mmCIF file of C-alpha atoms and ligand atoms in Angstrom:
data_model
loop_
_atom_site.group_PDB
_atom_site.id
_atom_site.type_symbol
_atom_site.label_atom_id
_atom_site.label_comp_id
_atom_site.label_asym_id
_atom_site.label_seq_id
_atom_site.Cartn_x
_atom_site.Cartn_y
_atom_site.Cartn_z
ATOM 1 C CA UNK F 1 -34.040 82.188 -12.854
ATOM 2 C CA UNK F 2 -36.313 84.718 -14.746
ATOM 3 C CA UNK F 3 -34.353 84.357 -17.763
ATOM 4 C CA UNK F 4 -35.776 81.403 -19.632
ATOM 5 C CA UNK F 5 -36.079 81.142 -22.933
ATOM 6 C CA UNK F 6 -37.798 78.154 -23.389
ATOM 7 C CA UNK F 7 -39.103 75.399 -21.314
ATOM 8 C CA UNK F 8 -37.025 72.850 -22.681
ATOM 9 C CA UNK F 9 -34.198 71.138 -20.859
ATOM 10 C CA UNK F 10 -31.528 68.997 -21.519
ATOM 11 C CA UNK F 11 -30.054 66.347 -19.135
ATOM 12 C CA UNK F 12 -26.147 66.191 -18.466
ATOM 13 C CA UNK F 13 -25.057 62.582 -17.368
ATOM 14 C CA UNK F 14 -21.671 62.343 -18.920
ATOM 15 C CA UNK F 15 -20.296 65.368 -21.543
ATOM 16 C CA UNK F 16 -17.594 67.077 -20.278
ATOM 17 C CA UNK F 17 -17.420 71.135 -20.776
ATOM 18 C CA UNK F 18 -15.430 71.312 -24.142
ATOM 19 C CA UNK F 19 -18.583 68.728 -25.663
ATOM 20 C CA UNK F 20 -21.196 70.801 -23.947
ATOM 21 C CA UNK F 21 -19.381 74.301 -26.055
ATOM 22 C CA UNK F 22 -19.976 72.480 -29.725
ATOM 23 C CA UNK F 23 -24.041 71.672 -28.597
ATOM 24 C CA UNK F 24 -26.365 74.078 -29.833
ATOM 25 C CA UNK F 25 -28.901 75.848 -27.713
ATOM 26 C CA UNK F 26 -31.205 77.205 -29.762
ATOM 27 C CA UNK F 27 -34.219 76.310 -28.332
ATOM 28 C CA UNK F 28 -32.722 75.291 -25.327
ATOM 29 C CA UNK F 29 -33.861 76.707 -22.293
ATOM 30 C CA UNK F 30 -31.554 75.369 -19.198
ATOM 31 C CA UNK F 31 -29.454 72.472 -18.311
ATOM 32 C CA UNK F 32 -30.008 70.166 -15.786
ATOM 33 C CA UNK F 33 -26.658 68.185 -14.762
ATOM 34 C CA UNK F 34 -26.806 64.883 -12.843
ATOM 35 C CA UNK F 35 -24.962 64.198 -10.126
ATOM 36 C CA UNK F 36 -27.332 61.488 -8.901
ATOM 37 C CA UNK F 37 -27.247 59.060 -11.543
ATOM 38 C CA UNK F 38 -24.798 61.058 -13.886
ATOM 39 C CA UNK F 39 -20.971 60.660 -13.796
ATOM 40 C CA UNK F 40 -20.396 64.035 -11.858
ATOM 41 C CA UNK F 41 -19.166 64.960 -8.408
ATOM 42 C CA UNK F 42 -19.470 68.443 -7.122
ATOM 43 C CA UNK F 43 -16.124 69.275 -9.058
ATOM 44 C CA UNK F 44 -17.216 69.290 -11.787
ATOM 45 C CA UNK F 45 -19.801 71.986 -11.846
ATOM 46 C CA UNK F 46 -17.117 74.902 -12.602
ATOM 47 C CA UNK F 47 -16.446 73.686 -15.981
ATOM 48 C CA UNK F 48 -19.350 73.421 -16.668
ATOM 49 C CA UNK F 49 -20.979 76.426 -15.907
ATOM 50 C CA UNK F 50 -18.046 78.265 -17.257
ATOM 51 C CA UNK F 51 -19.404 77.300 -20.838
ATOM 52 C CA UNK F 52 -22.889 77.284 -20.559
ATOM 53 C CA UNK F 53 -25.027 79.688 -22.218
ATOM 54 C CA UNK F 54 -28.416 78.633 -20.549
ATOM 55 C CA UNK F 55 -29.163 78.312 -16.725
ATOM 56 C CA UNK F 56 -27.798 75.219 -14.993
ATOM 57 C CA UNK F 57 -29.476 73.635 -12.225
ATOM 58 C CA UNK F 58 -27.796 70.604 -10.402
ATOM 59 C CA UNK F 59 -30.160 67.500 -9.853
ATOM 60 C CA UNK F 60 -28.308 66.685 -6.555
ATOM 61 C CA UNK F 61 -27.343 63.205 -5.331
ATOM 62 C CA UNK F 62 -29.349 63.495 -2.390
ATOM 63 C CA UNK F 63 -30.813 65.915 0.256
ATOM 64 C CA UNK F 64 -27.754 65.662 2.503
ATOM 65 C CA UNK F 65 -27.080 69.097 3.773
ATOM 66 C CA UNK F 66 -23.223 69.391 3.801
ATOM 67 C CA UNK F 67 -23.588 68.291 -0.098
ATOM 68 C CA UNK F 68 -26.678 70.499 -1.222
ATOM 69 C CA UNK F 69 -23.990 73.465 0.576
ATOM 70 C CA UNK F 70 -21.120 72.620 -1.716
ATOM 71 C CA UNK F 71 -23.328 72.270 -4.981
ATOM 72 C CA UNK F 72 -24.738 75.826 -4.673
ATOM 73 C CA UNK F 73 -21.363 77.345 -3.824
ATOM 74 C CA UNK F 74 -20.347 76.644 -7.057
ATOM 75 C CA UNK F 75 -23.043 79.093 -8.414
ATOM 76 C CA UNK F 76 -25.591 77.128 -9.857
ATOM 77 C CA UNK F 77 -28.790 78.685 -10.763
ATOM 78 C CA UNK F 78 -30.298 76.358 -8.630
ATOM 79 C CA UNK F 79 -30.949 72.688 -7.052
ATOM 80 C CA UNK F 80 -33.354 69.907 -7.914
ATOM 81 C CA UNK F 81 -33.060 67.549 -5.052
ATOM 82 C CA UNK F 82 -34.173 63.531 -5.152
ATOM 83 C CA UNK F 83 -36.084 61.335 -2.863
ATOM 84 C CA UNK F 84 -38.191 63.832 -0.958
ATOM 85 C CA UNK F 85 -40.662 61.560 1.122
ATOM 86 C CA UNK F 86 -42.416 64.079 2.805
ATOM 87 C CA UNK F 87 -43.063 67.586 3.783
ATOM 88 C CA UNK F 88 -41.224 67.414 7.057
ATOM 89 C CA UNK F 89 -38.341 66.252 4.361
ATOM 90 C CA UNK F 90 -38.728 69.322 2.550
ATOM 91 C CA UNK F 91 -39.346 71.509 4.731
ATOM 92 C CA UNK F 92 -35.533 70.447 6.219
ATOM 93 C CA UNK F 93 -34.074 70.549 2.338
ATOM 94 C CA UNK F 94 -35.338 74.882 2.897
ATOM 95 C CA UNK F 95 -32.974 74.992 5.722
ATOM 96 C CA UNK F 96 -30.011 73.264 4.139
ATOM 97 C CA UNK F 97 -30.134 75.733 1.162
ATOM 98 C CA UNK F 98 -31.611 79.187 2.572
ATOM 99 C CA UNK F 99 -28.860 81.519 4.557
ATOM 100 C CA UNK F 100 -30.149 82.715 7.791
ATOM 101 C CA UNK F 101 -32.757 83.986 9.029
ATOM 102 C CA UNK F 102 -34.474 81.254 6.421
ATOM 103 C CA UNK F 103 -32.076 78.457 6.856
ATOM 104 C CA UNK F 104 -28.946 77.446 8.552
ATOM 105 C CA UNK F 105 -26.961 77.391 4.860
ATOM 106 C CA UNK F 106 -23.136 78.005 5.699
ATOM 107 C CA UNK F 107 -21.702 81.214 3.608
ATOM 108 C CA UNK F 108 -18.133 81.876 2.353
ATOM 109 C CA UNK F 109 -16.224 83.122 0.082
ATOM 110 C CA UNK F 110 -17.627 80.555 -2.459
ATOM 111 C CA UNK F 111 -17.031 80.250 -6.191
ATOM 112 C CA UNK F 112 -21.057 81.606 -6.575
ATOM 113 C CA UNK F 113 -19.598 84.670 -4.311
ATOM 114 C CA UNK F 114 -16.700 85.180 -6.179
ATOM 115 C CA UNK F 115 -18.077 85.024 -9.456
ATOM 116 C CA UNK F 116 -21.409 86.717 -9.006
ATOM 117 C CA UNK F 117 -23.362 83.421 -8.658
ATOM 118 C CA UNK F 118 -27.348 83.921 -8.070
ATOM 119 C CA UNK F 119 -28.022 85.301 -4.191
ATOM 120 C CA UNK F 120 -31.129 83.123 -3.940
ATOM 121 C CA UNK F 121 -30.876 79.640 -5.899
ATOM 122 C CA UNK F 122 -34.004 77.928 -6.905
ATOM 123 C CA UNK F 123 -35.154 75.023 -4.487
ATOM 124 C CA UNK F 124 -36.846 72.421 -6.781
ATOM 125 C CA UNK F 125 -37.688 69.103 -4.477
ATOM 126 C CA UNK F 126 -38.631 66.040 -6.359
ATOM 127 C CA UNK F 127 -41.653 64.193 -5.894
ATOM 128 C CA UNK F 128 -41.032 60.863 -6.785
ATOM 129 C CA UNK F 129 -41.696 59.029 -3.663
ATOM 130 C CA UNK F 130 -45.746 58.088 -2.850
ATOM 131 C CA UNK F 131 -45.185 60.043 0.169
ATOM 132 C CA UNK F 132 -44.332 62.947 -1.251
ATOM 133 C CA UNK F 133 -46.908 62.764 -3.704
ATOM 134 C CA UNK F 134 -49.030 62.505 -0.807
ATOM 135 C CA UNK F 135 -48.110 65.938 0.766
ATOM 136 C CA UNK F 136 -47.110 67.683 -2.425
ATOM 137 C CA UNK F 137 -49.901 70.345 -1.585
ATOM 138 C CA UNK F 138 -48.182 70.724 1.593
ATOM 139 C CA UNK F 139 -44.422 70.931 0.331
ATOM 140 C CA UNK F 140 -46.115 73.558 -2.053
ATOM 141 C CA UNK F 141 -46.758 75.704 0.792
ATOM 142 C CA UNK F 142 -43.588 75.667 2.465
ATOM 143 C CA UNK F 143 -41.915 78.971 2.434
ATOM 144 C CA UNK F 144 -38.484 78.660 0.620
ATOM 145 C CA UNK F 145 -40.009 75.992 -2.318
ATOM 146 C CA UNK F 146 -39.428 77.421 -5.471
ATOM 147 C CA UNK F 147 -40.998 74.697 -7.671
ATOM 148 C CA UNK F 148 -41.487 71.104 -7.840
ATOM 149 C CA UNK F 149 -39.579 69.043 -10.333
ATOM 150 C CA UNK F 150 -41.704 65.364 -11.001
ATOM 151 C CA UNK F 151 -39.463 62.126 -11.354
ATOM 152 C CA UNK F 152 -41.657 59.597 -13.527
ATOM 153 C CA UNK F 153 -39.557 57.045 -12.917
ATOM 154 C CA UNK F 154 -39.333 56.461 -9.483
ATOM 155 C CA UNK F 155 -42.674 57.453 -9.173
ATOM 156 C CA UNK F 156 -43.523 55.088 -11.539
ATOM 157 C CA UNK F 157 -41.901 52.342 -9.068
ATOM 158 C CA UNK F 158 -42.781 53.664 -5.798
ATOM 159 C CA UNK F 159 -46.706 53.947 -6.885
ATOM 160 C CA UNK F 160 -46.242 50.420 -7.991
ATOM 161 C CA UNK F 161 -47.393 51.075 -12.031
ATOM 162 C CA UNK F 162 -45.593 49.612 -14.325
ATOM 163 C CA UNK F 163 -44.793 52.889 -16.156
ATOM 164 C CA UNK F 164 -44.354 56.335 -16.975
ATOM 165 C CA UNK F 165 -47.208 56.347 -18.910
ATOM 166 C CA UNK F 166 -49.253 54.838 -16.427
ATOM 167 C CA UNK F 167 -52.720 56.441 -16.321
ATOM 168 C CA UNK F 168 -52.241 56.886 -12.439
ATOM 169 C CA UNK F 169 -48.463 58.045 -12.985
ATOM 170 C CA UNK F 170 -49.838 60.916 -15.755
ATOM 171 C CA UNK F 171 -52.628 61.313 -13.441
ATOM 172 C CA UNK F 172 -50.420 62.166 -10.365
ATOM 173 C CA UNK F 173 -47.837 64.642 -13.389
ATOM 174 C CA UNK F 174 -51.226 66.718 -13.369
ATOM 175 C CA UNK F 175 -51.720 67.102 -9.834
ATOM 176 C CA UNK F 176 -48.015 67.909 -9.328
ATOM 177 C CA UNK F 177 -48.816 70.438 -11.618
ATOM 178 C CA UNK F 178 -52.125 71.774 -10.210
ATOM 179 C CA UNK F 179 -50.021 71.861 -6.838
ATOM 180 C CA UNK F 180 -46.928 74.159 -8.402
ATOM 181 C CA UNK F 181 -49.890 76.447 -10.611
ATOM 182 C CA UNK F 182 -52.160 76.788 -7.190
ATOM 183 C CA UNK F 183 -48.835 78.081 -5.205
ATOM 184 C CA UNK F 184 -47.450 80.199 -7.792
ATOM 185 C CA UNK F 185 -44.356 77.829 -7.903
ATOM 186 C CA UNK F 186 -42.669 76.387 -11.042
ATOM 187 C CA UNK F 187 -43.818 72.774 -11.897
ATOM 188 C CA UNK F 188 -40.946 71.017 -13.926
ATOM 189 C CA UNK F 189 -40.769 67.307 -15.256
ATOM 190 C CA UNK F 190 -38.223 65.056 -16.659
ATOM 191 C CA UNK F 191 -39.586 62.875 -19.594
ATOM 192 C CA UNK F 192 -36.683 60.915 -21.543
ATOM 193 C CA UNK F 193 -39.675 59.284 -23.590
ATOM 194 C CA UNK F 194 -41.497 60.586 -26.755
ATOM 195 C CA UNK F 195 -44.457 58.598 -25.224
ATOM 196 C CA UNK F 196 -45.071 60.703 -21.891
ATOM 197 C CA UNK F 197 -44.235 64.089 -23.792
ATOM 198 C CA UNK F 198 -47.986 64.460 -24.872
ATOM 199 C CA UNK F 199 -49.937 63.219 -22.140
ATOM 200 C CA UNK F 200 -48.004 65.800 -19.990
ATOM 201 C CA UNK F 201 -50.120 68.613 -18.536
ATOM 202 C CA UNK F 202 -49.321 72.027 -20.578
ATOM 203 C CA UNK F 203 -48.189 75.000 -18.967
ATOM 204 C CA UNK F 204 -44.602 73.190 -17.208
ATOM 205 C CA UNK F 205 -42.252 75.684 -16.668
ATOM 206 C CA UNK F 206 -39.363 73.265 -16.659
ATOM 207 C CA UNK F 207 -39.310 70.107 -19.158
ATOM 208 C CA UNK F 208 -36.156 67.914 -19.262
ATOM 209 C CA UNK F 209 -37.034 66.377 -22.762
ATOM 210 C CA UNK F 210 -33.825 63.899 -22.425
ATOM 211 C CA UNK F 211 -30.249 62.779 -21.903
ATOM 212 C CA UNK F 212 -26.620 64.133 -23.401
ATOM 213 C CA UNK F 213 -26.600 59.898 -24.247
ATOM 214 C CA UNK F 214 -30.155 60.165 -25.971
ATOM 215 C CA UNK F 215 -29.013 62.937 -27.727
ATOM 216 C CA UNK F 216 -25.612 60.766 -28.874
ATOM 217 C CA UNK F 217 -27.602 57.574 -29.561
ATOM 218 C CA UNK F 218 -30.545 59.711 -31.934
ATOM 219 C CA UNK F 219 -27.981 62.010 -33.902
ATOM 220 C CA UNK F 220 -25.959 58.530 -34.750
ATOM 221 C CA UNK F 221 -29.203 56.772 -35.731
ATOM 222 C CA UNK F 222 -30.267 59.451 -37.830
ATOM 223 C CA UNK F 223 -26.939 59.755 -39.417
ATOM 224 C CA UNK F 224 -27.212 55.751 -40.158
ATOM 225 C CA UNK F 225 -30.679 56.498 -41.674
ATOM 226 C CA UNK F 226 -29.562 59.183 -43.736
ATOM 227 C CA UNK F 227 -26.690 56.938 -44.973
ATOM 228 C CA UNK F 228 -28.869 54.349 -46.351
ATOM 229 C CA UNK F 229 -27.347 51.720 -48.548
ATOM 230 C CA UNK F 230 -24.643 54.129 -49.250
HETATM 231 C C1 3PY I 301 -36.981 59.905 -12.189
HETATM 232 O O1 3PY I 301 -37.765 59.869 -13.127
HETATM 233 O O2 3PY I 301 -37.050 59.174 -11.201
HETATM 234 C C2 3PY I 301 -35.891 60.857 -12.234
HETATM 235 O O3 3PY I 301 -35.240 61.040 -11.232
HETATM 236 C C3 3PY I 301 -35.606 61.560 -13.500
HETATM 237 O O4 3PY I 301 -34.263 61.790 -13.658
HETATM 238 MG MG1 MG I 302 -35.520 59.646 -9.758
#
């Protein structure tokens, strides 16, 4: 995925294709759509890509290997996987999505075959677990990592801090980032609040500002505001 325009993402929970077509993307640099805590299944990735004008990567509901397989046959531009605990984890998430000699990834005569889908798919793990945070050096290293893609949320929880914007949360953002800048890997970060945006390190390749929803819920304030007393 050398072809981004911008760092900026947006995050897919619920539109369906024909919504996604009237959204602008200037500015936009990729799409990430969520079939963890989104309303997708694997099905619905064709429609979706058909219409897209920026890479998509799927945020995949877990690391399960017979899953991450039918998510990349439908061509996405890549995977950003949940949960990670560890570098033994990741290191088994590289064989679940690399073809052989690399991995043990199945091939066929996919949709990404069929319709000229990218021959090597980014692997993004998450590190939003303590224990991956703990060997995010290490999951850096491993051959077959693309990038690392930070979930502030559930880091948030599983460090125990009460928030995103936890000193300790932004604190362990920058050394996710260090990690990704050290290995020559992409570093990438979902925010969904206005408050983390500027105590994130500079220089992320990949920033999920928010949600489709967001998006609804701020364009129908604004057009409220701009209303007035009229
Ligand atoms: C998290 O912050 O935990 C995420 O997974 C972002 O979607
Ligand atoms: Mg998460």
């Amino acid at each position: 995925m050398t072809d981004l325009t911008s760092p900026h993402g947006l995050w897919l929970t619920v539109l369906a294709p024909d919504q996604l077509e009237a959204l602008p993307t200037d500015g936009l640099g990729w799409l990430g759509v969520d079939l963890q805590h989104g309303r997708y299944a694997v099905a619905d990735l064709p429609g979706l890509l058909r219409v897209a004008r920026v890479p998509v990567l799927a945020r995949a509901a877990s690391g399960d290997p017979a899953h991450l397989g039918q998510v990349l046959d439908t061509g996405v531009s890549g995977v950003i996987v949940p949960s990670v605990t560890s570098a033994e984890g990741a290191a088994a998430l590289v064989q679940a999505v690399r073809f052989p000699p690399e991995g043990v990834r199945s091939s066929g005569l996919t949709r990404a075959v069929m319709t000229g889908g990218p021959e090597r798919p980014l692997l993004l793990p998450m590190v939003e677990t303590a224990g991956a945070l703990a060997d995010v050096e290490a999951i850096a290293a491993l051959p077959g990592v693309d990038g690392l893609f930070v979930g502030p949320y559930d880091l948030s929880l599983s460090l125990g801090r009460p928030g995103v914007t936890d000193a300790q949360v932004v604190a362990a953002i920058g050394r996710v980032q260090q990690a990704c800048a050290q290995a020559g890997l992409l570093s990438g970060v979902f925010s969904g609040d206005r408050d983390l945006d500027p105590v994130l390190p500079t220089g992320l390749d990949l920033l999920a500002l928010d949600t489709d929803v967001t998006v609804l819920r701020r364009g129908l304030e604004a057009l409220l505001g701009d209303a007035g007393g009229r």
